[in-house]
PDB file of C-alpha atoms in Angstrom:
ATOM      1  CA  MET A   1      61.058   2.436  23.577  1.00  0.00           C
ATOM      2  CA  GLY A   2      57.563   1.884  22.859  1.00  0.00           C
ATOM      3  CA  TYR A   3      54.496   2.505  25.502  1.00  0.00           C
ATOM      4  CA  VAL A   4      51.917   0.163  26.156  1.00  0.00           C
ATOM      5  CA  SER A   5      48.402   1.951  26.419  1.00  0.00           C
ATOM      6  CA  ALA A   6      46.423   0.825  29.405  1.00  0.00           C
ATOM      7  CA  VAL A   7      43.044   1.968  27.830  1.00  0.00           C
ATOM      8  CA  PRO A   8      40.929  -0.936  26.889  1.00  0.00           C
ATOM      9  CA  VAL A   9      40.108  -1.002  23.197  1.00  0.00           C
ATOM     10  CA  PRO A  10      36.511  -1.763  22.652  1.00  0.00           C
ATOM     11  CA  GLN A  11      36.100  -5.403  20.977  1.00  0.00           C
ATOM     12  CA  PRO A  12      33.749  -5.780  17.963  1.00  0.00           C
ATOM     13  CA  ARG A  13      31.989  -8.658  19.982  1.00  0.00           C
ATOM     14  CA  ALA A  14      31.100  -6.242  22.789  1.00  0.00           C
ATOM     15  CA  ARG A  15      29.776  -3.685  20.472  1.00  0.00           C
ATOM     16  CA  ALA A  16      27.873  -6.289  18.661  1.00  0.00           C
ATOM     17  CA  ALA A  17      26.368  -7.592  21.968  1.00  0.00           C
ATOM     18  CA  THR A  18      25.245  -4.165  22.863  1.00  0.00           C
ATOM     19  CA  ALA A  19      23.606  -3.361  19.571  1.00  0.00           C
ATOM     20  CA  SER A  20      21.788  -6.811  19.669  1.00  0.00           C
ATOM     21  CA  GLY A  21      20.527  -6.070  23.297  1.00  0.00           C
ATOM     22  CA  GLY A  22      19.171  -2.416  22.087  1.00  0.00           C
ATOM     23  CA  ALA A  23      17.503  -4.174  19.128  1.00  0.00           C
ATOM     24  CA  GLY A  24      16.010  -6.885  21.212  1.00  0.00           C
ATOM     25  CA  SER A  25      14.627  -4.241  23.655  1.00  0.00           C
ATOM     26  CA  ARG A  26      12.834  -2.290  20.977  1.00  0.00           C
ATOM     27  CA  ARG A  27      11.420  -5.280  19.453  1.00  0.00           C
ATOM     28  CA  SER A  28      10.063  -6.420  22.738  1.00  0.00           C
ATOM     29  CA  LEU A  29       8.894  -3.084  23.281  1.00  0.00           C
ATOM     30  CA  ALA A  30       7.084  -2.844  20.053  1.00  0.00           C
ATOM     31  CA  ALA A  31       5.663  -6.257  20.458  1.00  0.00           C
ATOM     32  CA  GLY A  32       4.388  -5.577  23.817  1.00  0.00           C
ATOM     33  CA  LEU A  33       2.535  -2.441  22.779  1.00  0.00           C
ATOM     34  CA  LEU A  34       0.964  -3.936  19.871  1.00  0.00           C
ATOM     35  CA  LEU A  35      -0.162  -7.095  21.749  1.00  0.00           C
ATOM     36  CA  GLY A  36      -1.573  -5.252  24.689  1.00  0.00           C
ATOM     37  CA  ALA A  37      -3.419  -2.650  22.542  1.00  0.00           C
ATOM     38  CA  VAL A  38      -4.745  -5.038  19.871  1.00  0.00           C
ATOM     39  CA  GLY A  39      -5.605  -7.637  22.605  1.00  0.00           C
ATOM     40  CA  ALA A  40      -7.777  -4.894  24.637  1.00  0.00           C
ATOM     41  CA  ALA A  41      -9.391  -3.685  21.466  1.00  0.00           C
ATOM     42  CA  VAL A  42     -10.264  -7.144  20.440  1.00  0.00           C
ATOM     43  CA  VAL A  43     -11.831  -8.223  23.904  1.00  0.00           C
ATOM     44  CA  LEU A  44     -13.765  -4.780  24.095  1.00  0.00           C
ATOM     45  CA  LEU A  45     -15.082  -5.280  20.556  1.00  0.00           C
ATOM     46  CA  ALA A  46     -15.938  -8.821  20.901  1.00  0.00           C
ATOM     47  CA  SER A  47     -17.488  -8.636  24.359  1.00  0.00           C
ATOM     48  CA  GLY A  48     -20.155  -6.377  22.868  1.00  0.00           C
ATOM     49  CA  GLN A  49     -21.056  -8.846  20.161  1.00  0.00           C
ATOM     50  CA  THR A  50     -23.818 -11.701  20.443  1.00  0.00           C
ATOM     51  CA  TRP A  51     -22.475 -14.543  22.182  1.00  0.00           C
ATOM     52  CA  ALA A  52     -25.972 -16.734  22.456  1.00  0.00           C
ATOM     53  CA  GLU A  53     -29.133 -17.021  20.821  1.00  0.00           C
ATOM     54  CA  GLY A  54     -32.372 -18.887  21.466  1.00  0.00           C
ATOM     55  CA  GLU A  55     -36.050 -18.822  21.566  1.00  0.00           C
ATOM     56  CA  ALA A  56     -38.542 -18.496  24.427  1.00  0.00           C
ATOM     57  CA  SER A  57     -42.244 -19.776  24.157  1.00  0.00           C
ATOM     58  CA  VAL A  58     -44.847 -17.095  24.459  1.00  0.00           C
ATOM     59  CA  GLY A  59     -48.509 -17.988  23.948  1.00  0.00           C
ATOM     60  CA  GLY A  60     -47.866 -20.997  21.568  1.00  0.00           C
ATOM     61  CA  GLY A  61     -45.432 -19.265  19.464  1.00  0.00           C
ATOM     62  CA  ALA A  62     -41.626 -18.515  19.794  1.00  0.00           C
ATOM     63  CA  LEU A  63     -39.905 -15.265  20.858  1.00  0.00           C
ATOM     64  CA  PRO A  64     -36.082 -15.105  19.553  1.00  0.00           C
ATOM     65  CA  LEU A  65     -33.766 -13.555  22.004  1.00  0.00           C
ATOM     66  CA  THR A  66     -30.144 -12.931  21.955  1.00  0.00           C
ATOM     67  CA  ALA A  67     -27.535 -12.227  24.695  1.00  0.00           C
ATOM     68  CA  ASP A  68     -24.082 -10.360  23.967  1.00  0.00           C
ATOM     69  CA  GLY A  69     -21.041 -10.600  25.854  1.00  0.00           C
ATOM     70  CA  GLN A  70     -21.992  -7.759  28.458  1.00  0.00           C
ATOM     71  CA  ASP A  71     -25.170  -9.669  29.066  1.00  0.00           C
ATOM     72  CA  VAL A  72     -23.127 -12.880  30.024  1.00  0.00           C
ATOM     73  CA  THR A  73     -20.490 -11.511  31.806  1.00  0.00           C
ATOM     74  CA  GLY A  74     -18.669  -7.992  32.140  1.00  0.00           C
ATOM     75  CA  LEU A  75     -15.409  -9.551  33.412  1.00  0.00           C
ATOM     76  CA  PRO A  76     -13.576  -9.565  30.316  1.00  0.00           C
ATOM     77  CA  ALA A  77     -14.243  -5.902  29.108  1.00  0.00           C
ATOM     78  CA  ALA A  78     -13.425  -4.613  32.707  1.00  0.00           C
ATOM     79  CA  LEU A  79     -10.233  -6.591  32.669  1.00  0.00           C
ATOM     80  CA  ALA A  80      -9.223  -5.380  29.266  1.00  0.00           C
ATOM     81  CA  ILE A  81      -9.584  -1.599  30.476  1.00  0.00           C
ATOM     82  CA  VAL A  82      -7.421  -2.507  33.390  1.00  0.00           C
ATOM     83  CA  GLY A  83      -4.980  -4.175  31.113  1.00  0.00           C
ATOM     84  CA  LEU A  84      -4.744  -0.937  29.215  1.00  0.00           C
ATOM     85  CA  ALA A  85      -4.240   1.085  32.106  1.00  0.00           C
ATOM     86  CA  ALA A  86      -1.389  -1.120  33.242  1.00  0.00           C
ATOM     87  CA  LEU A  87       0.193  -1.129  29.828  1.00  0.00           C
ATOM     88  CA  VAL A  88       0.569   2.578  30.110  1.00  0.00           C
ATOM     89  CA  ALA A  89       1.568   2.363  33.809  1.00  0.00           C
ATOM     90  CA  VAL A  90       4.335   0.280  32.868  1.00  0.00           C
ATOM     91  CA  PHE A  91       6.433   3.075  31.418  1.00  0.00           C
ATOM     92  CA  ALA A  92       5.731   5.340  34.492  1.00  0.00           C
ATOM     93  CA  VAL A  93       7.275   3.130  37.282  1.00  0.00           C
ATOM     94  CA  ARG A  94      10.733   1.473  37.722  1.00  0.00           C
ATOM     95  CA  ARG A  95      11.997  -1.604  39.157  1.00  0.00           C
ATOM     96  CA  THR A  96       9.929  -3.571  41.557  1.00  0.00           C
ATOM     97  CA  GLY A  97       6.799  -1.184  40.520  1.00  0.00           C
ATOM     98  CA  ARG A  98       7.436  -2.083  36.923  1.00  0.00           C
ATOM     99  CA  LEU A  99       7.402  -5.789  37.798  1.00  0.00           C
ATOM    100  CA  LEU A 100       4.079  -5.487  39.535  1.00  0.00           C
ATOM    101  CA  VAL A 101       2.249  -3.531  36.889  1.00  0.00           C
ATOM    102  CA  ALA A 102       3.531  -6.041  34.517  1.00  0.00           C
ATOM    103  CA  GLY A 103       1.904  -8.804  36.446  1.00  0.00           C
ATOM    104  CA  LEU A 104      -1.093  -7.087  36.803  1.00  0.00           C
ATOM    105  CA  LEU A 105      -1.303  -6.698  32.948  1.00  0.00           C
ATOM    106  CA  ALA A 106      -0.624 -10.460  32.489  1.00  0.00           C
ATOM    107  CA  LEU A 107      -3.246 -11.314  35.192  1.00  0.00           C
ATOM    108  CA  SER A 108      -5.653  -9.053  33.256  1.00  0.00           C
ATOM    109  CA  GLY A 109      -5.261 -10.941  30.105  1.00  0.00           C
ATOM    110  CA  LEU A 110      -5.521 -14.407  31.990  1.00  0.00           C
ATOM    111  CA  GLY A 111      -8.634 -13.313  33.485  1.00  0.00           C
ATOM    112  CA  ALA A 112     -10.156 -11.851  30.405  1.00  0.00           C
ATOM    113  CA  GLY A 113      -9.584 -15.188  28.798  1.00  0.00           C
ATOM    114  CA  LEU A 114     -10.639 -17.493  31.294  1.00  0.00           C
ATOM    115  CA  SER A 115     -13.882 -15.460  31.988  1.00  0.00           C
ATOM    116  CA  ALA A 116     -14.712 -15.658  28.350  1.00  0.00           C
ATOM    117  CA  CYS A 117     -14.320 -19.285  28.022  1.00  0.00           C
ATOM    118  CA  LEU A 118     -16.630 -19.941  30.946  1.00  0.00           C
ATOM    119  CA  GLY A 119     -19.053 -17.619  29.353  1.00  0.00           C
ATOM    120  CA  ALA A 120     -19.108 -19.328  25.965  1.00  0.00           C
ATOM    121  CA  SER A 121     -21.568 -22.150  26.983  1.00  0.00           C
ATOM    122  CA  ASP A 122     -23.520 -19.874  29.617  1.00  0.00           C
ATOM    123  CA  SER A 123     -27.318 -19.841  29.340  1.00  0.00           C
ATOM    124  CA  ALA A 124     -28.268 -17.986  32.496  1.00  0.00           C
ATOM    125  CA  ALA A 125     -28.385 -14.561  30.404  1.00  0.00           C
ATOM    126  CA  LEU A 126     -30.871 -15.964  28.027  1.00  0.00           C
ATOM    127  CA  ASP A 127     -32.898 -17.558  30.640  1.00  0.00           C
ATOM    128  CA  GLU A 128     -33.105 -14.355  32.558  1.00  0.00           C
ATOM    129  CA  LYS A 129     -34.235 -12.446  29.494  1.00  0.00           C
ATOM    130  CA  ALA A 130     -36.772 -15.192  28.587  1.00  0.00           C
ATOM    131  CA  ALA A 131     -38.428 -14.655  32.079  1.00  0.00           C
ATOM    132  CA  GLN A 132     -38.580 -10.885  31.664  1.00  0.00           C
ATOM    133  CA  SER A 133     -39.891 -11.088  28.322  1.00  0.00           C
ATOM    134  CA  THR A 134     -42.621 -13.720  29.172  1.00  0.00           C
ATOM    135  CA  GLY A 135     -43.332 -12.550  32.736  1.00  0.00           C
ATOM    136  CA  ASP A 136     -42.902 -16.383  33.815  1.00  0.00           C
ATOM    137  CA  THR A 137     -40.059 -16.777  36.177  1.00  0.00           C
ATOM    138  CA  SER A 138     -39.873 -20.383  35.243  1.00  0.00           C
ATOM    139  CA  ALA A 139     -39.585 -19.677  31.500  1.00  0.00           C
ATOM    140  CA  THR A 140     -36.333 -21.066  29.830  1.00  0.00           C
ATOM    141  CA  ILE A 141     -34.683 -21.000  26.269  1.00  0.00           C
ATOM    142  CA  ASP A 142     -35.211 -23.299  23.684  1.00  0.00           C
ATOM    143  CA  ALA A 143     -32.920 -23.909  20.681  1.00  0.00           C
ATOM    144  CA  LEU A 144     -30.030 -22.480  22.445  1.00  0.00           C
ATOM    145  CA  THR A 145     -27.114 -21.725  20.300  1.00  0.00           C
ATOM    146  CA  HIS A 146     -23.712 -20.131  20.743  1.00  0.00           C
ATOM    147  CA  THR A 147     -21.480 -17.974  18.620  1.00  0.00           C
ATOM    148  CA  ALA A 148     -17.767 -17.927  18.151  1.00  0.00           C
ATOM    149  CA  TRP A 149     -17.279 -14.376  19.902  1.00  0.00           C
ATOM    150  CA  PRO A 150     -16.576 -15.709  23.272  1.00  0.00           C
ATOM    151  CA  TYR A 151     -13.560 -17.464  21.871  1.00  0.00           C
ATOM    152  CA  VAL A 152     -12.445 -14.434  19.897  1.00  0.00           C
ATOM    153  CA  THR A 153     -12.731 -12.429  23.290  1.00  0.00           C
ATOM    154  CA  ALA A 154     -10.484 -15.268  24.896  1.00  0.00           C
ATOM    155  CA  ALA A 155      -7.945 -14.914  22.049  1.00  0.00           C
ATOM    156  CA  GLY A 156      -7.865 -11.141  22.931  1.00  0.00           C
ATOM    157  CA  GLY A 157      -7.214 -11.986  26.427  1.00  0.00           C
ATOM    158  CA  LEU A 158      -4.355 -14.128  25.356  1.00  0.00           C
ATOM    159  CA  LEU A 159      -2.729 -11.252  23.489  1.00  0.00           C
ATOM    160  CA  ILE A 160      -2.799  -9.143  26.680  1.00  0.00           C
ATOM    161  CA  LEU A 161      -1.332 -12.143  28.590  1.00  0.00           C
ATOM    162  CA  LEU A 162       1.430 -12.167  26.117  1.00  0.00           C
ATOM    163  CA  ALA A 163       2.215  -8.428  26.513  1.00  0.00           C
ATOM    164  CA  GLY A 164       2.430  -8.956  30.417  1.00  0.00           C
ATOM    165  CA  LEU A 165       4.788 -11.856  30.001  1.00  0.00           C
ATOM    166  CA  LEU A 166       6.950  -9.833  27.627  1.00  0.00           C
ATOM    167  CA  ALA A 167       6.664  -6.764  30.199  1.00  0.00           C
ATOM    168  CA  LEU A 168       7.879  -9.113  32.888  1.00  0.00           C
ATOM    169  CA  ARG A 169      10.786 -10.614  30.795  1.00  0.00           C
ATOM    170  CA  TYR A 170      12.198  -7.686  29.163  1.00  0.00           C
ATOM    171  CA  GLY A 171      10.423  -4.590  31.121  1.00  0.00           C
ATOM    172  CA  LYS A 172      13.487  -3.742  32.725  1.00  0.00           C
ATOM    173  CA  LEU A 173      15.211  -2.868  29.473  1.00  0.00           C
ATOM    174  CA  TRP A 174      12.325  -0.462  28.403  1.00  0.00           C
ATOM    175  CA  PRO A 175      12.515   3.168  28.829  1.00  0.00           C
ATOM    176  CA  THR A 176      10.738   5.058  31.832  1.00  0.00           C
ATOM    177  CA  MET A 177       8.339   7.692  30.790  1.00  0.00           C
ATOM    178  CA  SER A 178       8.881   9.876  33.870  1.00  0.00           C
ATOM    179  CA  GLY A 179      12.590   9.950  33.687  1.00  0.00           C
ATOM    180  CA  ARG A 180      12.830  12.560  31.306  1.00  0.00           C
ATOM    181  CA  TYR A 181      10.677  15.115  33.553  1.00  0.00           C
ATOM    182  CA  GLU A 182      12.912  14.229  36.727  1.00  0.00           C
ATOM    183  CA  ARG A 183      15.283  16.918  37.798  1.00  0.00           C
ATOM    184  CA  ASP A 184      18.673  15.609  38.390  1.00  0.00           C
ATOM    185  CA  GLY A 185      19.564  18.042  41.514  1.00  0.00           C
ATOM    186  CA  THR A 186      22.131  19.970  39.765  1.00  0.00           C
ATOM    187  CA  PRO A 187      21.475  23.907  40.457  1.00  0.00           C
ATOM    188  CA  ARG A 188      20.269  25.908  37.675  1.00  0.00           C
ATOM    189  CA  PRO A 189      22.505  28.855  36.558  1.00  0.00           C
ATOM    190  CA  ARG A 190      21.332  32.248  37.642  1.00  0.00           C
ATOM    191  CA  LYS A 191      21.056  35.074  35.294  1.00  0.00           C
ATOM    192  CA  ALA A 192      23.457  37.617  35.362  1.00  0.00           C
ATOM    193  CA  ALA A 193      22.469  40.946  37.043  1.00  0.00           C
ATOM    194  CA  ARG A 194      22.163  43.854  34.442  1.00  0.00           C
ATOM    195  CA  THR A 195      24.772  46.642  35.229  1.00  0.00           C
ATOM    196  CA  ALA A 196      23.908  50.139  35.256  1.00  0.00           C
ATOM    197  CA  PRO A 197      24.918  51.960  31.868  1.00  0.00           C
ATOM    198  CA  ASP A 198      27.855  53.955  32.225  1.00  0.00           C
ATOM    199  CA  PRO A 199      27.238  57.799  31.450  1.00  0.00           C
ATOM    200  CA  ASP A 200      30.735  58.127  30.043  1.00  0.00           C
ATOM    201  CA  ARG A 201      29.981  55.214  27.353  1.00  0.00           C
ATOM    202  CA  PRO A 202      27.563  56.590  24.746  1.00  0.00           C
ATOM    203  CA  GLU A 203      27.115  53.056  23.401  1.00  0.00           C
ATOM    204  CA  ASP A 204      25.759  51.965  26.869  1.00  0.00           C
ATOM    205  CA  LEU A 205      23.271  54.790  26.740  1.00  0.00           C
ATOM    206  CA  TRP A 206      21.982  53.891  23.479  1.00  0.00           C
ATOM    207  CA  LYS A 207      21.711  50.183  24.425  1.00  0.00           C
ATOM    208  CA  ALA A 208      19.713  51.043  27.647  1.00  0.00           C
ATOM    209  CA  LEU A 209      17.429  53.253  25.425  1.00  0.00           C
ATOM    210  CA  ASP A 210      16.816  50.257  23.061  1.00  0.00           C
ATOM    211  CA  ARG A 211      15.816  48.193  25.875  1.00  0.00           C
ATOM    212  CA  GLY A 212      13.265  50.645  27.033  1.00  0.00           C
ATOM    213  CA  GLU A 213      15.278  51.586  30.321  1.00  0.00           C
ATOM    214  CA  ASP A 214      16.054  54.884  31.923  1.00  0.00           C
ATOM    215  CA  PRO A 215      19.825  55.543  31.320  1.00  0.00           C
ATOM    216  CA  THR A 216      19.809  58.033  34.095  1.00  0.00           C
ATOM    217  CA  ARG A 217      19.385  55.297  36.823  1.00  0.00           C
TER     218      ARG A 217
END
């Protein structure tokens, strides 16, 4: 008479689903890290470039002036740094904390992109420079032009935003950096106490001498 085993046999579909889930987690993790890091680098680089150019009238002549992203608004660069910190912090927290940090990452990218777009047509920074250069508080900029760097900055903010959305969607599957350092509460085994050498056993005396111990104790 044959026996029927009650142990469930792993099905190929279940194994395939598990493998697919693991591969998807690794892909989303790699994409999130890449998008966040590249986006922050782009924002920091592009916000230091020239965003606006113009000329101020001085004594019948024209004084060329330029304004970089930091002159126009320092918000994109500041939010990029916040986004980098949030990207690292995603791996240091779990559950609700991870969702909050992922949301902060996404909002940092959104804020960086929006502030860059708003600064793309700004002329206040150059007007201020014209007033300082000419000593005339009413001086304004002529022949004002804008470069494409504000939009490059906005694109970097979009990359950070995408990294945050990936963290919100797949962050629960990503590994936790602090987990490997946490103790599981299992008591550590104590080292066995050394026994005194037996004078009637010469091998014990020799071992004690090799260890630098006093065999007479």
